[in-house]
JSON list of C-alpha atoms in Angstrom, two decimals:
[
{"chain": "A", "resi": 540, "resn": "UNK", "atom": "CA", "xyz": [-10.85, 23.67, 17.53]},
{"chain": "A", "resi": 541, "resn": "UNK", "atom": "CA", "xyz": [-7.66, 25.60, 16.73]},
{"chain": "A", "resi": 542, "resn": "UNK", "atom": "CA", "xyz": [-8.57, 28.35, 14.67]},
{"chain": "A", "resi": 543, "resn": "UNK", "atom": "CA", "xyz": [-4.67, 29.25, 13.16]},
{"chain": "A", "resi": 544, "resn": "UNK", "atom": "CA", "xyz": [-2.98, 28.07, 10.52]},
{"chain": "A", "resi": 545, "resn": "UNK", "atom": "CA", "xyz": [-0.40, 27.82, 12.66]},
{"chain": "A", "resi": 546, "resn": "UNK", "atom": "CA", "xyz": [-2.09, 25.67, 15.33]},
{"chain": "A", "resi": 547, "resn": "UNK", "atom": "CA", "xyz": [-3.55, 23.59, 12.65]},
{"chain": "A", "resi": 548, "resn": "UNK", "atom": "CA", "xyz": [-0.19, 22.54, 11.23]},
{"chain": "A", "resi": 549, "resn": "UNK", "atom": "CA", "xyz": [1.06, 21.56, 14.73]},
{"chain": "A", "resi": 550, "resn": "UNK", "atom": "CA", "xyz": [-2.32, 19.18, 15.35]},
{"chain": "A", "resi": 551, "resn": "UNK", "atom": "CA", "xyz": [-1.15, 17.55, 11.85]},
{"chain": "A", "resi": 552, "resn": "UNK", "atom": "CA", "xyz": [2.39, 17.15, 13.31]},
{"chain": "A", "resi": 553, "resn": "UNK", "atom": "CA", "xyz": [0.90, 15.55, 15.91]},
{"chain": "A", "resi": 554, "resn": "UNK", "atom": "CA", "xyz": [-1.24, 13.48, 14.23]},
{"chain": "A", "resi": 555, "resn": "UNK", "atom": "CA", "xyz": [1.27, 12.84, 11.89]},
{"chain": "A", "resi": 556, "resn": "UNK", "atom": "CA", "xyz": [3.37, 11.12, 15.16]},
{"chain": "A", "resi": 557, "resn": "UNK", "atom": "CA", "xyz": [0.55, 9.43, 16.57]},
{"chain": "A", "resi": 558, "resn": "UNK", "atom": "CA", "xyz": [-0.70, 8.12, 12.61]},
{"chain": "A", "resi": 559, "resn": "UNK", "atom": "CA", "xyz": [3.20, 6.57, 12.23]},
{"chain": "A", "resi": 560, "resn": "UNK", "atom": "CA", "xyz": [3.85, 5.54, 15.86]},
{"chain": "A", "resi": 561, "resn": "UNK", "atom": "CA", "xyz": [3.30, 1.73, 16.50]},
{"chain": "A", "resi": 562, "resn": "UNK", "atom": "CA", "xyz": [3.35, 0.51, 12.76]},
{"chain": "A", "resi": 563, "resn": "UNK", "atom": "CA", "xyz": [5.41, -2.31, 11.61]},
{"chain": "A", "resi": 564, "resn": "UNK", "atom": "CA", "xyz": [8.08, -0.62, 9.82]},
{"chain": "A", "resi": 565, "resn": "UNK", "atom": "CA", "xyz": [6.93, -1.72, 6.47]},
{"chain": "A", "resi": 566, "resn": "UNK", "atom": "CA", "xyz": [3.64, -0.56, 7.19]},
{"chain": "A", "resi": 567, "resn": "UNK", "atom": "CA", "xyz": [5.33, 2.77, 8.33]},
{"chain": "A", "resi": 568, "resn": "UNK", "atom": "CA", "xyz": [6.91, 3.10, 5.51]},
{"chain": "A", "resi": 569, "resn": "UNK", "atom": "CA", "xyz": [4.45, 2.55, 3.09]},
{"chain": "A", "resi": 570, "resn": "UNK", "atom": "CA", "xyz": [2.07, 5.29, 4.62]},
{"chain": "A", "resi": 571, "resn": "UNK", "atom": "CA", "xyz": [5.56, 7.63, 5.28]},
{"chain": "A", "resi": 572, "resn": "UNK", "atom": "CA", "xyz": [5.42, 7.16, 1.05]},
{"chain": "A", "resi": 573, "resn": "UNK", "atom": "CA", "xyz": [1.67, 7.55, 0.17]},
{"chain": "A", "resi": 574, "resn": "UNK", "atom": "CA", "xyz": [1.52, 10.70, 2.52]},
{"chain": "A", "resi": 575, "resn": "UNK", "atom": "CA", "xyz": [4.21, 11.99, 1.10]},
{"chain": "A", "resi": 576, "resn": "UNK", "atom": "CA", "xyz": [3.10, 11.33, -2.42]},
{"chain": "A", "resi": 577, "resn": "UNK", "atom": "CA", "xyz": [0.36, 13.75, -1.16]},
{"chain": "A", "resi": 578, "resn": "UNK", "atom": "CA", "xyz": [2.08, 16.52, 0.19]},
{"chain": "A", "resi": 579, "resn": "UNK", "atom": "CA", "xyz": [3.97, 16.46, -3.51]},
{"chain": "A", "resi": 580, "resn": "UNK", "atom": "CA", "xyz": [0.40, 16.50, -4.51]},
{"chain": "A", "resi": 581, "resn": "UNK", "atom": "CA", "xyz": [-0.39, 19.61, -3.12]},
{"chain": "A", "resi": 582, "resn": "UNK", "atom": "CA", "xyz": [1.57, 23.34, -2.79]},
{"chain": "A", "resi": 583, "resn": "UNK", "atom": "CA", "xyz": [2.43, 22.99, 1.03]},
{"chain": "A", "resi": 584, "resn": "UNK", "atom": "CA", "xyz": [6.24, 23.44, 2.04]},
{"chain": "A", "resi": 585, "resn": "UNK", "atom": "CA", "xyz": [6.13, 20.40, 4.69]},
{"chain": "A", "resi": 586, "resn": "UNK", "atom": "CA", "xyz": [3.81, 17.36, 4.70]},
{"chain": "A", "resi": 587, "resn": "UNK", "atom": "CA", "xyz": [2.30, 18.98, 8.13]},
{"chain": "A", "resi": 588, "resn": "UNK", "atom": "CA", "xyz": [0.83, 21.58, 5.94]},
{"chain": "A", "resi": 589, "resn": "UNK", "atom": "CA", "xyz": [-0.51, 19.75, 3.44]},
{"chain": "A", "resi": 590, "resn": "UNK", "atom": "CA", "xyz": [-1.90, 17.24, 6.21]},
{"chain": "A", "resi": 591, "resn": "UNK", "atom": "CA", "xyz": [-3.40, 20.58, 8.20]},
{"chain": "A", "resi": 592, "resn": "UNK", "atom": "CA", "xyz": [-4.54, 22.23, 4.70]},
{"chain": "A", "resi": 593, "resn": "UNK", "atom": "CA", "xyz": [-6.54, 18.87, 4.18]},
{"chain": "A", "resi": 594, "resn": "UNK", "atom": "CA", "xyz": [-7.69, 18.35, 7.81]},
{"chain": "A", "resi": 595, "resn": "UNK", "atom": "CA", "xyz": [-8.51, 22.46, 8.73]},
{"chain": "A", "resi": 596, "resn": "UNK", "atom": "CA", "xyz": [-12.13, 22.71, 6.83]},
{"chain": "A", "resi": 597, "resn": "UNK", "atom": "CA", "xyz": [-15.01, 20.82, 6.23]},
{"chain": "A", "resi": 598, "resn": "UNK", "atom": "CA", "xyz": [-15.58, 17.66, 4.45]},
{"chain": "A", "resi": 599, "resn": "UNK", "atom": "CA", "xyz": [-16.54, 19.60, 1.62]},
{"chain": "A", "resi": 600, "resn": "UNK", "atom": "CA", "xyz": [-12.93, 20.93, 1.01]},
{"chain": "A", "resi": 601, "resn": "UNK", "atom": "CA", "xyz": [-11.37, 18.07, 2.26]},
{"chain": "A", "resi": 602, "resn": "UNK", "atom": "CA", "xyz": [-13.31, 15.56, -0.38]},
{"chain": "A", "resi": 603, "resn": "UNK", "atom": "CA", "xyz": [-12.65, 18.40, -2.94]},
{"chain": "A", "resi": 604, "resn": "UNK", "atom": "CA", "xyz": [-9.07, 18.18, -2.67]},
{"chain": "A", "resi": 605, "resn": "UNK", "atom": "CA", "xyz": [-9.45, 14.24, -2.23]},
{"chain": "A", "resi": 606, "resn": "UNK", "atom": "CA", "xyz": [-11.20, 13.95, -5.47]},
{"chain": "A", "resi": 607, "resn": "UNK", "atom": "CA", "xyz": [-8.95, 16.52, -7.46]},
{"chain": "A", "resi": 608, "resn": "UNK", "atom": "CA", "xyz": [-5.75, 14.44, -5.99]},
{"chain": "A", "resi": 609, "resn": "UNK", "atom": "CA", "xyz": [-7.28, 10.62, -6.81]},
{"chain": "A", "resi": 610, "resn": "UNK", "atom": "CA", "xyz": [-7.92, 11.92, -10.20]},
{"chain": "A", "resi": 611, "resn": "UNK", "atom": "CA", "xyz": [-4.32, 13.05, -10.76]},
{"chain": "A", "resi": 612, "resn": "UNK", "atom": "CA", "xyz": [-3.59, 9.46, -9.57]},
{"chain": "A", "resi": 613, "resn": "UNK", "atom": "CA", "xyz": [-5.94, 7.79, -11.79]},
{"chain": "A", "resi": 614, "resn": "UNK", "atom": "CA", "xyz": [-3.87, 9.50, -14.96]},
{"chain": "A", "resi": 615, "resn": "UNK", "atom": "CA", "xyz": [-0.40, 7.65, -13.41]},
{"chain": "A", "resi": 616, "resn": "UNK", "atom": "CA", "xyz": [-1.05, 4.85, -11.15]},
{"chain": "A", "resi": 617, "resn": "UNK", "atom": "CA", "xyz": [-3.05, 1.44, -11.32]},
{"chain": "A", "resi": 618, "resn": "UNK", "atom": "CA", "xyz": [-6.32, 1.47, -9.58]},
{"chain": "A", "resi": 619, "resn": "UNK", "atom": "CA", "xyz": [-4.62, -0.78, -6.56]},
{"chain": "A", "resi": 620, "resn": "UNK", "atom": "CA", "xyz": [-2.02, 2.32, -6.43]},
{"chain": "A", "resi": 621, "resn": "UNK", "atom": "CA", "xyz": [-4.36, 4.78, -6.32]},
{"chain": "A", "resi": 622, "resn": "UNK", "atom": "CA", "xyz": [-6.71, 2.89, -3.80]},
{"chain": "A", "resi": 623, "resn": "UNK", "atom": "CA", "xyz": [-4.40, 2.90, -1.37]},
{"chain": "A", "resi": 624, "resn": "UNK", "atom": "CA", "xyz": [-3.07, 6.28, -1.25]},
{"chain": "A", "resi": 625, "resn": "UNK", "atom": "CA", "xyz": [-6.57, 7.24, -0.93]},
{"chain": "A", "resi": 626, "resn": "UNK", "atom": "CA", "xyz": [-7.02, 4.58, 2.22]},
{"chain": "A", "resi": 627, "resn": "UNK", "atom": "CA", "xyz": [-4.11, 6.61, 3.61]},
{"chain": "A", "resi": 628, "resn": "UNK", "atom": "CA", "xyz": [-5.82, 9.93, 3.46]},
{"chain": "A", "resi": 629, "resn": "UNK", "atom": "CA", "xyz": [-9.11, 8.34, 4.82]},
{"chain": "A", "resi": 630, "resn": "UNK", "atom": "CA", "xyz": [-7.10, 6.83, 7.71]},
{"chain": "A", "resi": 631, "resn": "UNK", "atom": "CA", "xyz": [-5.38, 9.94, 8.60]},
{"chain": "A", "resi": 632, "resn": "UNK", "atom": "CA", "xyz": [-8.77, 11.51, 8.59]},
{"chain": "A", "resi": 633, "resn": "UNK", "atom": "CA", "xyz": [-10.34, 9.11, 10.68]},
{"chain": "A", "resi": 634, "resn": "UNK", "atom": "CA", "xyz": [-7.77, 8.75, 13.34]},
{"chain": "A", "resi": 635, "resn": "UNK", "atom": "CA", "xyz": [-8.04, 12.69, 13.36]},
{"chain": "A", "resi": 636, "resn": "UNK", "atom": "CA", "xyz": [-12.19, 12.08, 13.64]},
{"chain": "A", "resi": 637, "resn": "UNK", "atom": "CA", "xyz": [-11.48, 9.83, 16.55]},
{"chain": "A", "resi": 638, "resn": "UNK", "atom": "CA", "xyz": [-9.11, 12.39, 18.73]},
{"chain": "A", "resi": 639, "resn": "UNK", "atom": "CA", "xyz": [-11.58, 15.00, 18.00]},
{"chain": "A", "resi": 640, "resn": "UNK", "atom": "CA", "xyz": [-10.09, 17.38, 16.10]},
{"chain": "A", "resi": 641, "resn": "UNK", "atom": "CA", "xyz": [-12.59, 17.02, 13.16]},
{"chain": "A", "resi": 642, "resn": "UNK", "atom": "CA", "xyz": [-16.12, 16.12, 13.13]},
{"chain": "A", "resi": 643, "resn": "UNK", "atom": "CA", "xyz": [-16.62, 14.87, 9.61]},
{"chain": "A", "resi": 644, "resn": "UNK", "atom": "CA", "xyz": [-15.49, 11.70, 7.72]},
{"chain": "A", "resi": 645, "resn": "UNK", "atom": "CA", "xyz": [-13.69, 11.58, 4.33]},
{"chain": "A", "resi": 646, "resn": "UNK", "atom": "CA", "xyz": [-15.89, 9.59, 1.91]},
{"chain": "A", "resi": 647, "resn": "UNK", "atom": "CA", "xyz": [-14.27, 8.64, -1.21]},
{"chain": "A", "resi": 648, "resn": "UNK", "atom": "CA", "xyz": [-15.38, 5.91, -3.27]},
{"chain": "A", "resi": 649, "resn": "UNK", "atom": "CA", "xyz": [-12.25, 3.44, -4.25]},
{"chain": "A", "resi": 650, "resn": "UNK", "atom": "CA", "xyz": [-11.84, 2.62, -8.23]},
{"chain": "A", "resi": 651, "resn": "UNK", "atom": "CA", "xyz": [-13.04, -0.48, -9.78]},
{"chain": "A", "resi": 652, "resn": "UNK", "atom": "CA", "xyz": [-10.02, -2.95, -10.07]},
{"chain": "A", "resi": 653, "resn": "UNK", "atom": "CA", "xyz": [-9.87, -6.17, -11.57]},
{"chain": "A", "resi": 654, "resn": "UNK", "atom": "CA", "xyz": [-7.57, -9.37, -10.77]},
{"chain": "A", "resi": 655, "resn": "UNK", "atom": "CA", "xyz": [-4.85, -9.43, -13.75]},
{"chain": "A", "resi": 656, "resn": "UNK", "atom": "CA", "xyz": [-2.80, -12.60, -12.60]},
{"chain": "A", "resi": 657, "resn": "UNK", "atom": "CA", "xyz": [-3.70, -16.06, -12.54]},
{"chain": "A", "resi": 658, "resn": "UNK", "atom": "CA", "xyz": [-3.09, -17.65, -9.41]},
{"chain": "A", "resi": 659, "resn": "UNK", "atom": "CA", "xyz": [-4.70, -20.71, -9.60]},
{"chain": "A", "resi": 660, "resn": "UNK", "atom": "CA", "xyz": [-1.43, -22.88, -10.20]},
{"chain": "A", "resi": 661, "resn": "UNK", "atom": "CA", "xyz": [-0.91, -25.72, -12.79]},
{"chain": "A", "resi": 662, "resn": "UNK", "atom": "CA", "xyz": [-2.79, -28.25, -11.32]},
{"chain": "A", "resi": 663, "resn": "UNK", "atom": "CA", "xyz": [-2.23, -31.46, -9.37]},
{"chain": "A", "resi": 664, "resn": "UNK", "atom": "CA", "xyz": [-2.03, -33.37, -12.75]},
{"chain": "A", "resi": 665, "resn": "UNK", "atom": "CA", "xyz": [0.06, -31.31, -14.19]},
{"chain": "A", "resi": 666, "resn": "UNK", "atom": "CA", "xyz": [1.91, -31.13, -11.23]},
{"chain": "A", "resi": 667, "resn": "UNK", "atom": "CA", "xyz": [2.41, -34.78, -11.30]},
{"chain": "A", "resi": 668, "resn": "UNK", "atom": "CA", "xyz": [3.10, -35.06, -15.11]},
{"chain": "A", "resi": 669, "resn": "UNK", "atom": "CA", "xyz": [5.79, -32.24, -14.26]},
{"chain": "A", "resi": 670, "resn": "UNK", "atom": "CA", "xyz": [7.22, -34.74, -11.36]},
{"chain": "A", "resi": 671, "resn": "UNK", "atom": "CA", "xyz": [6.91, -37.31, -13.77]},
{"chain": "A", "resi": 672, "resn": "UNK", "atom": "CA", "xyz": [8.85, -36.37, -16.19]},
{"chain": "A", "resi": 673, "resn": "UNK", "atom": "CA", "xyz": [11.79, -34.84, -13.47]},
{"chain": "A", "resi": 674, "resn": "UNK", "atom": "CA", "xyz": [11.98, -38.72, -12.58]},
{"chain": "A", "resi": 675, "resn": "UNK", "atom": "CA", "xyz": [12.55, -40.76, -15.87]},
{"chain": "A", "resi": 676, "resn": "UNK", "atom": "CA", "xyz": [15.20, -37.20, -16.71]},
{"chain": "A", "resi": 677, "resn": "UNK", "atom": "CA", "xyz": [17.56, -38.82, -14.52]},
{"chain": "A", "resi": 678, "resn": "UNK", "atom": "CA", "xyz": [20.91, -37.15, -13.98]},
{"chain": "A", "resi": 679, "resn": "UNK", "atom": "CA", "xyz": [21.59, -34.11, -11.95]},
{"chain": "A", "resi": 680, "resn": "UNK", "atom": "CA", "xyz": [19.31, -31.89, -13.35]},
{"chain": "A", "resi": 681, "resn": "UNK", "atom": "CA", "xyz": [16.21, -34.30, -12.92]},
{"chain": "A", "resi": 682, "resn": "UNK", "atom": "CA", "xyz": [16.76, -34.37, -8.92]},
{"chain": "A", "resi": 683, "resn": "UNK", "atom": "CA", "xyz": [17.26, -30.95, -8.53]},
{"chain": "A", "resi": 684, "resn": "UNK", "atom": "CA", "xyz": [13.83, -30.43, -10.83]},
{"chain": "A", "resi": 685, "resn": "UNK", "atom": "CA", "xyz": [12.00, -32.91, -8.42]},
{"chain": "A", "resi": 686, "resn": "UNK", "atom": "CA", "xyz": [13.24, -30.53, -5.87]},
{"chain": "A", "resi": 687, "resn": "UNK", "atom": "CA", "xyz": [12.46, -27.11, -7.09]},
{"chain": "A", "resi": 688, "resn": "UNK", "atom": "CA", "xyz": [9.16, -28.62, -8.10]},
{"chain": "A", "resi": 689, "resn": "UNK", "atom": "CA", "xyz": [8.62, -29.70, -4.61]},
{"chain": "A", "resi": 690, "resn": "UNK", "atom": "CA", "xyz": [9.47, -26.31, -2.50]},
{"chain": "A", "resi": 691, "resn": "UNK", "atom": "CA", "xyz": [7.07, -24.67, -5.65]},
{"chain": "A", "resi": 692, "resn": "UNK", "atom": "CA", "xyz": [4.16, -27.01, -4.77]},
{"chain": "A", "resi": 693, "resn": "UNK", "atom": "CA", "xyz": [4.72, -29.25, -1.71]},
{"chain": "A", "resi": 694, "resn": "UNK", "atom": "CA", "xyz": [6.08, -26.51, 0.60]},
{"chain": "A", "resi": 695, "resn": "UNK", "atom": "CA", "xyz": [3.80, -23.48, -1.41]},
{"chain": "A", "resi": 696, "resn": "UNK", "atom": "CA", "xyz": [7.53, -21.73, -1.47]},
{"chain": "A", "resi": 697, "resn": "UNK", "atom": "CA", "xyz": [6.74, -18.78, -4.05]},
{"chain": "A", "resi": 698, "resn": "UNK", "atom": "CA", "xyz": [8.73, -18.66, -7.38]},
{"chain": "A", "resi": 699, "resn": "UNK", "atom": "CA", "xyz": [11.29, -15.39, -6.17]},
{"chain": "A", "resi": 700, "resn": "UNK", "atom": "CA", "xyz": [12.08, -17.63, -2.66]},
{"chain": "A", "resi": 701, "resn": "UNK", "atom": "CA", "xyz": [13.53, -20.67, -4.73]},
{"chain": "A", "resi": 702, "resn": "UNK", "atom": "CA", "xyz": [15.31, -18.54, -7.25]},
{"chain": "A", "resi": 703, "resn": "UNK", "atom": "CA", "xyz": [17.49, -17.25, -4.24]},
{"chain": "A", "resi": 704, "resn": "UNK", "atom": "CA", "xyz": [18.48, -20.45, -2.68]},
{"chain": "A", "resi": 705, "resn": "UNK", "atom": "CA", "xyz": [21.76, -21.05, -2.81]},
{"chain": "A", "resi": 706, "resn": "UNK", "atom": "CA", "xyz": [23.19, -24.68, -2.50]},
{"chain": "A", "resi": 707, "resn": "UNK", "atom": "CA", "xyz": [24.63, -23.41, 0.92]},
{"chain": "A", "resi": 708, "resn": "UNK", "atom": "CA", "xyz": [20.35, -23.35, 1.92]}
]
C-alpha cells in the first residue's frame, strides 16, 4: 500500500473515476452529490482528500469519522437521507476493498426509518363510486374526470404525470 499522503489522494482519484464510471447518469449524480456532501463534511481542500483521508487508515478511523459524519446528518436530514449518504461511503469503501487497496470493510449500522405515506390507493369501490359519479356529472368536466380517473387507476399513471398532460398528449 501507498504509504504518502500524496499517493493516497491519487488512489482516491482513481477510485473516485472508477466509483462514477459506468453509472446511469442519475445514479452518477446522486453519488457525485452524497460524496460531495462528505467532502463538505470534512476539512479536505478536494473531495480526493477527503475520500483518501477516509480510505488511508484502518477501519477504526474510517468508522470513527463515519459515525461522527452520520451523526451530523442525523441533526439535518431524514433517516432515508442520511441512509444513503452512508451507503455511498460504504460503497466507495467496498469497491476500494475489492481493488485491494484496503483490507477492512466499513460497518455502519443504517437508522431506523419508518414508511410516512400511504400508498395503498382509494380502493376499487371507491374507485368505482369516483367513476360513478364522473358519469351521471355529464358535461365536459365529467369526461375529462372519467379520464384523469382512468390514467390515475387503469393505466397506474402517478398523480405529477397527469398534472403535466397537455391536451396536445
Amino acid at each position: 500500500m501507498a504509504a504518502t499522503r500524496k499517493a493516497w489522494i491519487a488512489i482516491a482519484k482513481n477510485l473516485l473515476e472508477v466509483f462514477l464510471a459506468g453509472q446511469r447518469p442519475s445514479t452518477r449524480k446522486a453519488y457525485e452529490a452524497d460524496l460531495k456532501a462528505f467532502w463538505e463534511h470534512t476539512n479536505a481542500e478536494t473531495l480526493e482528500e477527503a475520500i483518501a483521508d477516509l480510505i488511508r487508515g484502518d477501519s477504526g478511523n474510517a468508522l470513527t469519522q463515519a459515525t461522527f459524519y452520520q451523526g451530523a446528518l442525523r441533526n439535518k436530514y431524514a433517516p432515508t437521507t442520511v441512509n444513503r449518504r452512508m451507503a455511498a461511503l460504504r460503497s466507495i469503501t467496498h469497491l476500494a476493498r475489492d481493488l485491494g487497496k484496503i483490507t477492512w470493510r466499513l460497518r455502519i449500522a443504517d437508522l431506523k426509518t419508518t414508511p410516512n405515506r400511504k400508498t395503498a390507493g382509494p380502493g376499487v369501490a371507491a374507485i368505482e363510486r369516483m367513476m360513478q359519479a364522473a358519469h351521471l356529472e355529464g358535461g365536459a368536466q365529467g369526461p375529462r374526470d372519467l379520464a384523469i380517473i382512468w390514467l390515475l387507476y387503469g393505466l397506474g399513471l402517478r398523480r405529477a404525470e397527469v398534472a403535466n398532460i397537455d391536451r396536445e398528449h
